[in-house]
Structures are given as C-alpha cells and as structure tokens.
GROMACS .gro file of C-alpha atoms in nm:
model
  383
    1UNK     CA    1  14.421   9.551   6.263
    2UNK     CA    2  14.730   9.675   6.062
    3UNK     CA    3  14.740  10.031   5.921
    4UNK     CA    4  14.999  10.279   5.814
    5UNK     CA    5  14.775  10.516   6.006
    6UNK     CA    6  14.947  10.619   6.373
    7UNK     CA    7  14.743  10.541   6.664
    8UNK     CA    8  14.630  10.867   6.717
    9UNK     CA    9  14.439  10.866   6.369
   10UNK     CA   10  14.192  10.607   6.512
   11UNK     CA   11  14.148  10.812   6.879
   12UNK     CA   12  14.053  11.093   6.691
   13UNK     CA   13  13.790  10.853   6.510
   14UNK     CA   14  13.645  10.725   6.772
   15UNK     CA   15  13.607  11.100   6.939
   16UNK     CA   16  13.379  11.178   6.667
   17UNK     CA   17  13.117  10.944   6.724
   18UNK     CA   18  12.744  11.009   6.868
   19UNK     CA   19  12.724  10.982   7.229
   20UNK     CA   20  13.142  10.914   7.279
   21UNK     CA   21  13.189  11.081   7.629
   22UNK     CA   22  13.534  11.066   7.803
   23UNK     CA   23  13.391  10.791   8.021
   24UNK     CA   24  13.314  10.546   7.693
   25UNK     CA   25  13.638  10.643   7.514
   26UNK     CA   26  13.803  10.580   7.816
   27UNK     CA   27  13.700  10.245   7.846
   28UNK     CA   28  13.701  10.159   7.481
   29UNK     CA   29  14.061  10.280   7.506
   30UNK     CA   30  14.169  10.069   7.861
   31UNK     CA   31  14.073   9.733   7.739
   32UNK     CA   32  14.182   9.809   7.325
   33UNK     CA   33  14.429   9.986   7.133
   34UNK     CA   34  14.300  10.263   6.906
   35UNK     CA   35  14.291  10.050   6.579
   36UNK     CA   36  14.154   9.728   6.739
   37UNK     CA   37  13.903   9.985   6.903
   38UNK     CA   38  13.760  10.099   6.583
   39UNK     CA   39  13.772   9.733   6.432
   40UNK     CA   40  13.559   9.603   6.746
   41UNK     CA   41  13.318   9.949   6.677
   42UNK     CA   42  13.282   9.875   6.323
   43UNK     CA   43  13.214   9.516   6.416
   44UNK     CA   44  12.982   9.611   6.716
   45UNK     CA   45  13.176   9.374   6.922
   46UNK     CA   46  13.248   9.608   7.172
   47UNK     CA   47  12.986   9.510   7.445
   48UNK     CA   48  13.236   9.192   7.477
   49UNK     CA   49  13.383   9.411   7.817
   50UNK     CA   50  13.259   9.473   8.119
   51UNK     CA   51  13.399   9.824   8.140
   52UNK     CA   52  13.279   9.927   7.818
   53UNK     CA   53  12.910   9.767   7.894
   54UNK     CA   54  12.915   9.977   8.188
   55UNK     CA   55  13.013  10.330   8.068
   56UNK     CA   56  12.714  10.249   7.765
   57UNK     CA   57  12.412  10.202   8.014
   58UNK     CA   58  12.137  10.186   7.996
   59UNK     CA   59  12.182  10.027   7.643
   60UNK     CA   60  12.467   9.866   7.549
   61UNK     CA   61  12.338   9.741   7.239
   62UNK     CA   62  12.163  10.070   7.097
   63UNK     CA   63  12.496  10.267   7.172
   64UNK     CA   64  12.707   9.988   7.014
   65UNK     CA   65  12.508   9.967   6.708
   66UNK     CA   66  12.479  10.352   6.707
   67UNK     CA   67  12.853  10.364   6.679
   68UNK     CA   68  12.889  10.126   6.446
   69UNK     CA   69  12.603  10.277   6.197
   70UNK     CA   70  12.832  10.621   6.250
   71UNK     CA   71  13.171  10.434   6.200
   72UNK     CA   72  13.082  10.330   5.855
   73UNK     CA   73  13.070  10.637   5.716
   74UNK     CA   74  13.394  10.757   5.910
   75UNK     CA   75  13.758  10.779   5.703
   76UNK     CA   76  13.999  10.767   6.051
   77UNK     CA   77  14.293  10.898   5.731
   78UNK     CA   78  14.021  11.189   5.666
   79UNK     CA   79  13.976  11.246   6.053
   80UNK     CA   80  14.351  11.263   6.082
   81UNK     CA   81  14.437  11.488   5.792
   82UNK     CA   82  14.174  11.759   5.913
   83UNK     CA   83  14.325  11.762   6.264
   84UNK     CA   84  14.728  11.784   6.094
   85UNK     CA   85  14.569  12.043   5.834
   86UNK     CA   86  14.396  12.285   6.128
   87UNK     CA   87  14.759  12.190   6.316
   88UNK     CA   88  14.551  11.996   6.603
   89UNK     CA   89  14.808  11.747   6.768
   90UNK     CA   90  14.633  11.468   6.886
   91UNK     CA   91  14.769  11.315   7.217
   92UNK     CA   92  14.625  10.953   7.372
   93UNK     CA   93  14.737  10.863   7.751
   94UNK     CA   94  15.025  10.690   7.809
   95UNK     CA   95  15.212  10.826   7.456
   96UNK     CA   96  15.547  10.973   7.503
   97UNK     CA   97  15.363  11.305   7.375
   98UNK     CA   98  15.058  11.282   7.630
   99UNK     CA   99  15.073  11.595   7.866
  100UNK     CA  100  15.304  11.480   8.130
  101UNK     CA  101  15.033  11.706   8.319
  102UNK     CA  102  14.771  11.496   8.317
  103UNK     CA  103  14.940  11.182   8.321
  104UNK     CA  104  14.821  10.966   8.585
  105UNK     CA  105  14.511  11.116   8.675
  106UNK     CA  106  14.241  10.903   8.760
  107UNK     CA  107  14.024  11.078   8.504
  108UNK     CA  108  14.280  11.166   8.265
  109UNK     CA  109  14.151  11.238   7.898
  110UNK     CA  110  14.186  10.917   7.697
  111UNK     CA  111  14.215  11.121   7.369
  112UNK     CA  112  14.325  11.509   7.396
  113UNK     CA  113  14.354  11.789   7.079
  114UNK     CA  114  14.619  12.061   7.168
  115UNK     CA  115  14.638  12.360   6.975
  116UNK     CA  116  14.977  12.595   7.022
  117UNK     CA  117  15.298  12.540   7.244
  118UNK     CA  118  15.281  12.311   7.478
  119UNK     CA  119  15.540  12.436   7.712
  120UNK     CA  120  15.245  12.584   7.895
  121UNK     CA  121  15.190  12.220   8.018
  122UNK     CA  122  15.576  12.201   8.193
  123UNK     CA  123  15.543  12.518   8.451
  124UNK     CA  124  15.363  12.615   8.760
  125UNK     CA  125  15.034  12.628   8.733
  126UNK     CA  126  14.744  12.785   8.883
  127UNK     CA  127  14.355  12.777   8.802
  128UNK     CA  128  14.118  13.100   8.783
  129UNK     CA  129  13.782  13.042   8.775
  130UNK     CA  130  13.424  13.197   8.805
  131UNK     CA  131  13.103  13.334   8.699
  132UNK     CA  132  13.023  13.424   8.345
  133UNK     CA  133  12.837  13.660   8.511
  134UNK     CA  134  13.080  13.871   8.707
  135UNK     CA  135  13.094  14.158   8.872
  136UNK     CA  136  13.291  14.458   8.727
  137UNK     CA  137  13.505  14.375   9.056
  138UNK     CA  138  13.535  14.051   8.980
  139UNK     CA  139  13.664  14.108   8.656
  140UNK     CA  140  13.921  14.360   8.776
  141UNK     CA  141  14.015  14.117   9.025
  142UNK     CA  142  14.086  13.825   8.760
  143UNK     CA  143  14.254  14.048   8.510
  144UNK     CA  144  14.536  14.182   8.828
  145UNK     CA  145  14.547  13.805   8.929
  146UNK     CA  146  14.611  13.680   8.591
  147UNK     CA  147  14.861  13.950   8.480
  148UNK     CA  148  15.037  13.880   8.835
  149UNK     CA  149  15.077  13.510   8.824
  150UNK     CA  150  15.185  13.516   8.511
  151UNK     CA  151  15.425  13.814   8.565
  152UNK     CA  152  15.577  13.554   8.810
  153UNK     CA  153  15.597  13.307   8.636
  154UNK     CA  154  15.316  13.075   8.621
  155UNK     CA  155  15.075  12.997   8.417
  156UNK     CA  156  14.704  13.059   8.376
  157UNK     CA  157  14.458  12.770   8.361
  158UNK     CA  158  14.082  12.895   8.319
  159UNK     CA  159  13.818  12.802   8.039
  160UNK     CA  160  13.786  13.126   7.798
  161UNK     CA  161  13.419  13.150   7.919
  162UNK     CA  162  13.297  13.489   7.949
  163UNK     CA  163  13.319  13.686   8.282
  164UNK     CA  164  13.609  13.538   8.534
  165UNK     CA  165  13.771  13.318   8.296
  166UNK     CA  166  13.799  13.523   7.989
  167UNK     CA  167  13.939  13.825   8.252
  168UNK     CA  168  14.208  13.606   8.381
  169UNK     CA  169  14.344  13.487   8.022
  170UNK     CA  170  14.344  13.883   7.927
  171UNK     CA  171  14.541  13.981   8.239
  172UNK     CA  172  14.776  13.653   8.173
  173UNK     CA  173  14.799  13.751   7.830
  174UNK     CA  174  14.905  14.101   7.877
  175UNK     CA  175  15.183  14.034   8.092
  176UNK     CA  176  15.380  13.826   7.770
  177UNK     CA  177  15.514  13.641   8.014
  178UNK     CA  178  15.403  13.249   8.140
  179UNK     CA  179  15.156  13.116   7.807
  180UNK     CA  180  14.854  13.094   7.940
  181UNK     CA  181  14.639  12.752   7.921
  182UNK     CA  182  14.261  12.707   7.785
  183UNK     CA  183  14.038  12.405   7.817
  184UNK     CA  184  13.753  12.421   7.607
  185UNK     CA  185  13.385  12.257   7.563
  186UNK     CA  186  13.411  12.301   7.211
  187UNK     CA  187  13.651  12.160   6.880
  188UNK     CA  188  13.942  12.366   6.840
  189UNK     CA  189  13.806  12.518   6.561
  190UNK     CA  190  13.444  12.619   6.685
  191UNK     CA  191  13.519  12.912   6.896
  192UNK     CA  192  13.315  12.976   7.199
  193UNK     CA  193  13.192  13.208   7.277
  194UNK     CA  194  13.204  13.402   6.967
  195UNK     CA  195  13.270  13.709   7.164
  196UNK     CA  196  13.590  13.547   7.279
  197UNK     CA  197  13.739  13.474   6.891
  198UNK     CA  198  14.038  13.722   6.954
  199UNK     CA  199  14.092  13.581   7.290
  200UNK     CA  200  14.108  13.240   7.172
  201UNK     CA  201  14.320  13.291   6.871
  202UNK     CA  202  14.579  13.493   7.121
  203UNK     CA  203  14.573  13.209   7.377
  204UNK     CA  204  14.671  12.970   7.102
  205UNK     CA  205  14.887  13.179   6.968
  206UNK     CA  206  15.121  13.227   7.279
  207UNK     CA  207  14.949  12.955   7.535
  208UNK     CA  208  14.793  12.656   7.461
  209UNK     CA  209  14.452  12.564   7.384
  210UNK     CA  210  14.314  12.187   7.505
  211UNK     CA  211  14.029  11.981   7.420
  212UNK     CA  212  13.863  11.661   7.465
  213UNK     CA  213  13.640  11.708   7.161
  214UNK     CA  214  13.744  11.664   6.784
  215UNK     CA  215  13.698  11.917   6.531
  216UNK     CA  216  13.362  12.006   6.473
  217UNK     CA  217  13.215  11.923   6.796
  218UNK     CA  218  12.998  12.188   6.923
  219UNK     CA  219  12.957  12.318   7.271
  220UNK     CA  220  12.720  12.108   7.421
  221UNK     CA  221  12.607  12.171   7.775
  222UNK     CA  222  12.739  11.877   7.889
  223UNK     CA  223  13.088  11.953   7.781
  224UNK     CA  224  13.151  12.195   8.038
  225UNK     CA  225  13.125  12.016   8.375
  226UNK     CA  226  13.311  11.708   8.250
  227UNK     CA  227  13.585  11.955   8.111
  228UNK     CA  228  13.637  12.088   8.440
  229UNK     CA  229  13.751  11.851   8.583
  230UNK     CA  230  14.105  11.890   8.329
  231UNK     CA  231  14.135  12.281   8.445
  232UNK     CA  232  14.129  12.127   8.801
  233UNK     CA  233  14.389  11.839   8.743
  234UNK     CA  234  14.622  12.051   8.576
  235UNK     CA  235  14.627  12.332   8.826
  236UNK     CA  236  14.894  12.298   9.131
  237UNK     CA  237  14.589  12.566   9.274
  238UNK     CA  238  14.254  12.651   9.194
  239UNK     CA  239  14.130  13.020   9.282
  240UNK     CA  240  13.770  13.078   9.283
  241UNK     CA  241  13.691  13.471   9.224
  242UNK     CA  242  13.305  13.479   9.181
  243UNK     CA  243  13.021  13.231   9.150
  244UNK     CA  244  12.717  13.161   9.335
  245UNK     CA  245  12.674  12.870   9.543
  246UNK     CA  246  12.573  12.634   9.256
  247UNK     CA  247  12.739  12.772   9.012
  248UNK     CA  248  12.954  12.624   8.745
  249UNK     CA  249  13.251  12.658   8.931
  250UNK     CA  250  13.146  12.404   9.201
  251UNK     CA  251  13.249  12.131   8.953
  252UNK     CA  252  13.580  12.265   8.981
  253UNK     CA  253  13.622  12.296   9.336
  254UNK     CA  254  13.475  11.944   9.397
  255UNK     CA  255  13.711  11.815   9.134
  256UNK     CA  256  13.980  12.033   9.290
  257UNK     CA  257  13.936  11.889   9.599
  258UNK     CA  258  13.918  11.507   9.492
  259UNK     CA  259  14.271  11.535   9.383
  260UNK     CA  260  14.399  11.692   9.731
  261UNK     CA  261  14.477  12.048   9.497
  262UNK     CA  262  14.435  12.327   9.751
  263UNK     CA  263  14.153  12.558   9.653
  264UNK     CA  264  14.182  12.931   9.737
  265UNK     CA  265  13.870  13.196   9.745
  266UNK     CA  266  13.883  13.620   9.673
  267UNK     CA  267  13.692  13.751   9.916
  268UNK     CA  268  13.400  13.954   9.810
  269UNK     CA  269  13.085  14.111   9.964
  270UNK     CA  270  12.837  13.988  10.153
  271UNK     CA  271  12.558  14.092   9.974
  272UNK     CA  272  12.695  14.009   9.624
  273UNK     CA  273  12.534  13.703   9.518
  274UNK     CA  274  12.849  13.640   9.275
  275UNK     CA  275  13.067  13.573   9.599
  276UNK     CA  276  12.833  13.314   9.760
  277UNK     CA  277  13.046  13.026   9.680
  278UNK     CA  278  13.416  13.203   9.731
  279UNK     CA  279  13.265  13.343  10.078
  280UNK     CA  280  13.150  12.974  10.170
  281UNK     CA  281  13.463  12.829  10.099
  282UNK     CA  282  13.624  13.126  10.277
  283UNK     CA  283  13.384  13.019  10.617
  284UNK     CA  284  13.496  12.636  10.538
  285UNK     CA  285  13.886  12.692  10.563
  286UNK     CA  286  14.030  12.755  10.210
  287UNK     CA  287  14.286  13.010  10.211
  288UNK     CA  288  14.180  13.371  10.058
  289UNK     CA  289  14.333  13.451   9.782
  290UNK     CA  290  14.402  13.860   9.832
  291UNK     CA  291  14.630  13.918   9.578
  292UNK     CA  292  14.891  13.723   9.381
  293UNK     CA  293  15.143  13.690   9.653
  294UNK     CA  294  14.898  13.516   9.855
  295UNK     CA  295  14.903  13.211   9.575
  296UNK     CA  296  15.233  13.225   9.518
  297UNK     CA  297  15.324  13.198   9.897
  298UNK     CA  298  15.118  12.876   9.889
  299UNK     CA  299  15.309  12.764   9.581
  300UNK     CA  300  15.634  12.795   9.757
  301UNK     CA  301  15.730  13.086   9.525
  302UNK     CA  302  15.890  13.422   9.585
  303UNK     CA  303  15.882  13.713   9.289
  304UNK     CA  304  15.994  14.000   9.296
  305UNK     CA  305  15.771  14.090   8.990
  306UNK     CA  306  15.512  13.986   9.166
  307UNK     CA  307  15.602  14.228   9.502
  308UNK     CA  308  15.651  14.532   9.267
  309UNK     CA  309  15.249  14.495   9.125
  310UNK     CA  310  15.159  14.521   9.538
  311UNK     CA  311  15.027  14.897   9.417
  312UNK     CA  312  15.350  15.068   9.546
  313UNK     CA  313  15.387  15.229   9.240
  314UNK     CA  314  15.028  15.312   9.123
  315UNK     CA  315  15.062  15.552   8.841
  316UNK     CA  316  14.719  15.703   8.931
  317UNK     CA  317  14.737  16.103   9.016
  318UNK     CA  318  14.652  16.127   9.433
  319UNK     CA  319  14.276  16.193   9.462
  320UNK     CA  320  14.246  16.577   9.549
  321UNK     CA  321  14.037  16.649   9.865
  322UNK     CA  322  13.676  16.584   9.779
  323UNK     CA  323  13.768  16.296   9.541
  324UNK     CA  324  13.919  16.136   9.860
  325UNK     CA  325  13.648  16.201  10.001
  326UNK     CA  326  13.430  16.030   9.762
  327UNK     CA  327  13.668  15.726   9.745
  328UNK     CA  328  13.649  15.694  10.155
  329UNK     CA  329  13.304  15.699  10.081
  330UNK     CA  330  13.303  15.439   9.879
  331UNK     CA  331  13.502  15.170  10.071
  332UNK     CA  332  13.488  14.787   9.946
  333UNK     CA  333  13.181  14.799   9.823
  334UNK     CA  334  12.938  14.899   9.521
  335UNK     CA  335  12.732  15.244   9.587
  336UNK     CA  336  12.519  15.413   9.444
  337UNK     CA  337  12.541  15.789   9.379
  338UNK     CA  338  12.281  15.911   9.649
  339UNK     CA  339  12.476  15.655   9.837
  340UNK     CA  340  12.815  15.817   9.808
  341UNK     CA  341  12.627  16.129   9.877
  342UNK     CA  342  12.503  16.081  10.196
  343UNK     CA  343  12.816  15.914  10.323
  344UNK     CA  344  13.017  16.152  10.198
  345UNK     CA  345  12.838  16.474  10.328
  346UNK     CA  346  12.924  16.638   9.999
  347UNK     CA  347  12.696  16.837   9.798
  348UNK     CA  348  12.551  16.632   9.517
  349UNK     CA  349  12.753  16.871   9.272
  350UNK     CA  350  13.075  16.851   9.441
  351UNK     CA  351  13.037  16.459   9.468
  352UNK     CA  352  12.963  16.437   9.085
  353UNK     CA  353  13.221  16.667   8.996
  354UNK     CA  354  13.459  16.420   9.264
  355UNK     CA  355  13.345  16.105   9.126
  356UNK     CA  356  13.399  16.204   8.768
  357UNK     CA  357  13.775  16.287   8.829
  358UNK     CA  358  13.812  15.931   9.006
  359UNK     CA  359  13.663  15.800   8.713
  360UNK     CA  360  13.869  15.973   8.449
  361UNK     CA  361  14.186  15.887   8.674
  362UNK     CA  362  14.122  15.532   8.692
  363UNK     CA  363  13.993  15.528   9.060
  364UNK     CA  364  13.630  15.397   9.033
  365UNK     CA  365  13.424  15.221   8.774
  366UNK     CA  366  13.060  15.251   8.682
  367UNK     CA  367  12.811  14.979   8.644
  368UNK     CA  368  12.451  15.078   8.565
  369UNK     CA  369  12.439  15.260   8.790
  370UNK     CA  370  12.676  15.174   9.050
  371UNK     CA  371  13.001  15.281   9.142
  372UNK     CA  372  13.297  15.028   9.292
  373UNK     CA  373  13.681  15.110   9.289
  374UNK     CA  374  13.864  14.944   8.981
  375UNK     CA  375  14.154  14.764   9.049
  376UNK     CA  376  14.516  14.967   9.060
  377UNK     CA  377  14.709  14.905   8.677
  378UNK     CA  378  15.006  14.789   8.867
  379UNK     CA  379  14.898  14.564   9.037
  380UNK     CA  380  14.816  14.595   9.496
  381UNK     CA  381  14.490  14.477   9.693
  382UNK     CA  382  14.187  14.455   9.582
  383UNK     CA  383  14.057  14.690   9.885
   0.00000   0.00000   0.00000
C-alpha cells in the first residue's frame, strides 16, 4: 500500500481501534508493516496469521470484522495530524526513534505516544511504586526517595497514580534535576487522575510522559496492569514503598522480576496493611530500600548529593525537652494521642502542648487522628 503518510500515521490508526490491546497490535505489527496492516484491517484479511488469530481469541472473525467496521470510518492523515497538533511523537519498535529503552524487550510496546523530552529515556533509571492508598509515611517516604534519586542523578519512573506514585514524581520534580518519567493508562491528553492535572503537565513539561494508548483513549481498568509492565522494563530498579499483598503493584514486581531487574522494598510496619507486600518481599530476599543511598549503592553509583540529604543537616529547630520526649514516644510507628501519653508519662497538657511544637517544626504529622514522624526536608532515614 503506497502513501505519503510515514509509518507511524498508520500505528497510530490501528491504536485507535475497539478491542486493539498491545498483544493484537503487536502481532498485527510482527507479521505486517503499518500500512499493509491497515490495508489487511480494512480488508478483514487479517485472520490470514497464526499470531494474529491467536492474540484475537476467542473470535477471530468478530474482532476482525469489528476492526474493519471501525477502520472505515478512520482518516490514519486525521489520526496523525491530531497527535503532531497535541505534539504527541509517535514511536513504533525497531524505528531509529523507538526508545532505545525499551528496545528489545520481549513485551516491548509495538506503537508508543511520548509527550516532552525524551532524554529522560537515556539515564539511570529507577522505578517507585505503590498504593494509591498510602500512608502519610509512605508518602513522605516517596517524596525523600524521589527528590534523592533524582538529586543524584537518575531518573524517576512511576505512573502519576495517586498516593506512592504521584509522591515520587513531586519529590523528583522538586529537585530540577534528572526529568522524571510517567507511563500512563490513559491518551496523553486525558489526564488521570484529574487531581493529578498539574502534576502531569509538570512531568511533561521537564520529564517525559509515555503511553501505549492514542489520544482519546480513556483509562480503562485494564490499562493499568498491562502498562506496568513498561514502568518495570524501563527501570534498571524497581522500589516498592507501600501496597498490600495483592495490590496493583504486584504486576510490577512480577514483571520486574521476569526481566531479572532487582526489586527493592521500604520497610514499613507490621501492622500497616499498606506494607504487606514490601514486608513480604523484604522476608523473600529483596534488598530494603532505606533511603536513597541504599538504591544507588545497588546501581553502582556514588553521590555526593545524595550523602548530603542523609539528614546531617536537618534544618528543623532540636526538639526541647518534653517534645523529645514526645518524639521518643513516638518511635517508627503511628500513635495515637492517649498513646503518646501513656508512653510518654507526660501530662496530657504538656504532651499536647509537645506535640504541637513538633508539629509546627516539621517533626510529626497528623492523620485523623494519628500521629507518625514526617520525613526530614533534607533528606536522612526514614526512622
């Protein structure tokens, strides 16, 4: 099929149709180039391979004519102007202008839509991941990660879902140092979550944002355990902070592991149900991830940005005596007030007075009605 249009034109096509999964575009795109592709969908001749018969069970047929029905009313030159016009760039594997990143994979993307600068893609890279439903200590501990790792040097890979992820692009983000790196569930231009709109526009802005849907594809549920499997093949690391056991996040670690990429944990409480899977993997062998140092030691690296945000130089005023009290109190994990009472021994107006200095100071952190130290500004332990 000859066309002035570029090859990427027609793998942008095909992305849009009805039930195109990165399985089915993956094998439409082994056995044909993207023009012949969309000739053979338009044609419904595409259940003429094996491969592409068996990424459309349990119907062939119905998906074939499906696509084809869709495909008709499809301009590939409209597809391809709205992706130049939102300044998408549209990569297929094996193009000079594929992520080098991803290259090779044995799930690679067959079509990817990049948003920003790329040069995200050509550093060190390590993956933060988690629980959209962290802990107030789990975000603390993904924001000091991020802003570490990228202090050093390397670059954040997480999926600008609330909780962990959306932590670890703000602390990567403040740094303005390594971009930071997003793969999305979503087209690049349906944000998700809403609550994350700034986030995402800064990512793209300084980072990169990545893709395997076309614009105009909405999150669907499915989207985001076949997209994790991209966060985990272009991290050198992954570092789980929170999840529980079956959490999202599992995706990651089992995709993680299927491409030998060493997978690190944060150690959290016992009784916190969002550090069930890190403490697992903990109890299985994976390294703990304690600070930033401790990834970058596994990455070979040495920073001496990184060594200054131990917490040597917390900018927090000393706690006074009864605020030091209330902090030894307190220890490693949440309390509540009567909690930090009894431990304590203070009076409960001394301890209020004492937990509302730590509070203004930076020390500790409320959370309906719990109390947990917040992470140092500087960087240091999470202890």
């Amino acid at each position: 099929m000859s066309s002035s249009l570029p090859p990427e034109a027609y793998g942008a096509a095909l992305a849009t149709l009805p039930g195109m999964g990165p399985a089915r575009l993956a094998a439409l795109l082994a056995r044909w180039a993207p023009d012949e592709a969309w000739a053979r969908v338009l044609a419904r001749r595409t259940v003429a391979d094996p491969a592409v018969v068996a990424a459309c069970r349990p119907d062939p047929a119905a998906v074939a004519a499906i696509w084809a029905s869709a495909a008709a009313r499809v301009d590939p030159s409209t597809v391809w102007a709205a992706h130049r016009k939102a300044g998408v760039a549209v990569a297929i594997e094996g193009a000079p202008q594929y992520p080098a990143a991803l290259a090779g994979d044995h799930e690679a993307p067959a079509v990817l839509f990049l948003k920003g600068a790329e040069g995200g893609l050509t550093g060190r890279r390590v993956a933060v991941v988690g629980t959209r439903r962290c802990t107030r200590y789990g975000a603390d501990v993904a924001r000091q990660l991020g802003r570490d790792l990228a202090a050093a040097g390397v670059t954040v890979v997480s999926g600008l879902a609330l909780g962990i992820d959306g932590a670890a692009h703000e602390g990567a983000l403040a740094a303005r140092a390594a971009p930071p790196v997003a793969v999305v569930g979503s087209g690049l231009d349906v944000v998700y979550p809403r609550r994350h709109a700034r986030l995402w526009a800064e990512v793209a802005a300084s980072g990169v944002l990545l893709s395997e849907a076309p614009l105009g594809a909405r999150p669907e549920p499915w989207r985001f355990p076949v997209r994790n499997r991209v966060i985990a093949a272009l991290a050198e690391v992954v570092v789980v902070v929170e999840s529980p056991s079956r959490g999202g996040s599992l995706h990651t670690v089992d995709a993680a592991v299927a491409r030998d990429r060493p997978v690190m944990a944060v150690p959290g409480s016992v009784r916190s149900p969002a550090s069930e899977l890190p403490n697992a993997l903990l109890a299985e062998g994976c390294a703990p991830a304690r600070d930033a140092l401790d990834v970058l030691s596994l990455l070979g690296i040495s920073s001496v940005a990184a060594v200054a945000g131990r917490g040597d130089d917390d900018p927090r005023p000393p706690p006074d005596d009864d605020s030091r009290t209330v902090l030894d109190a307190l220890g490693g994990e949440p309390a509540t007030f009567d909690d930090l009472v009894t431990r304590s021994g203070l009076a409960p107006g001394p301890a209020s007075l004492a937990l509302a200095r730590l509070e203004e100071q930076g020390w500790v952190a409320g959370d309906r009605g719990w109390w947990h130290r917040a992470a140092a500004p500087s960087g240091g332990r999470w202890r």
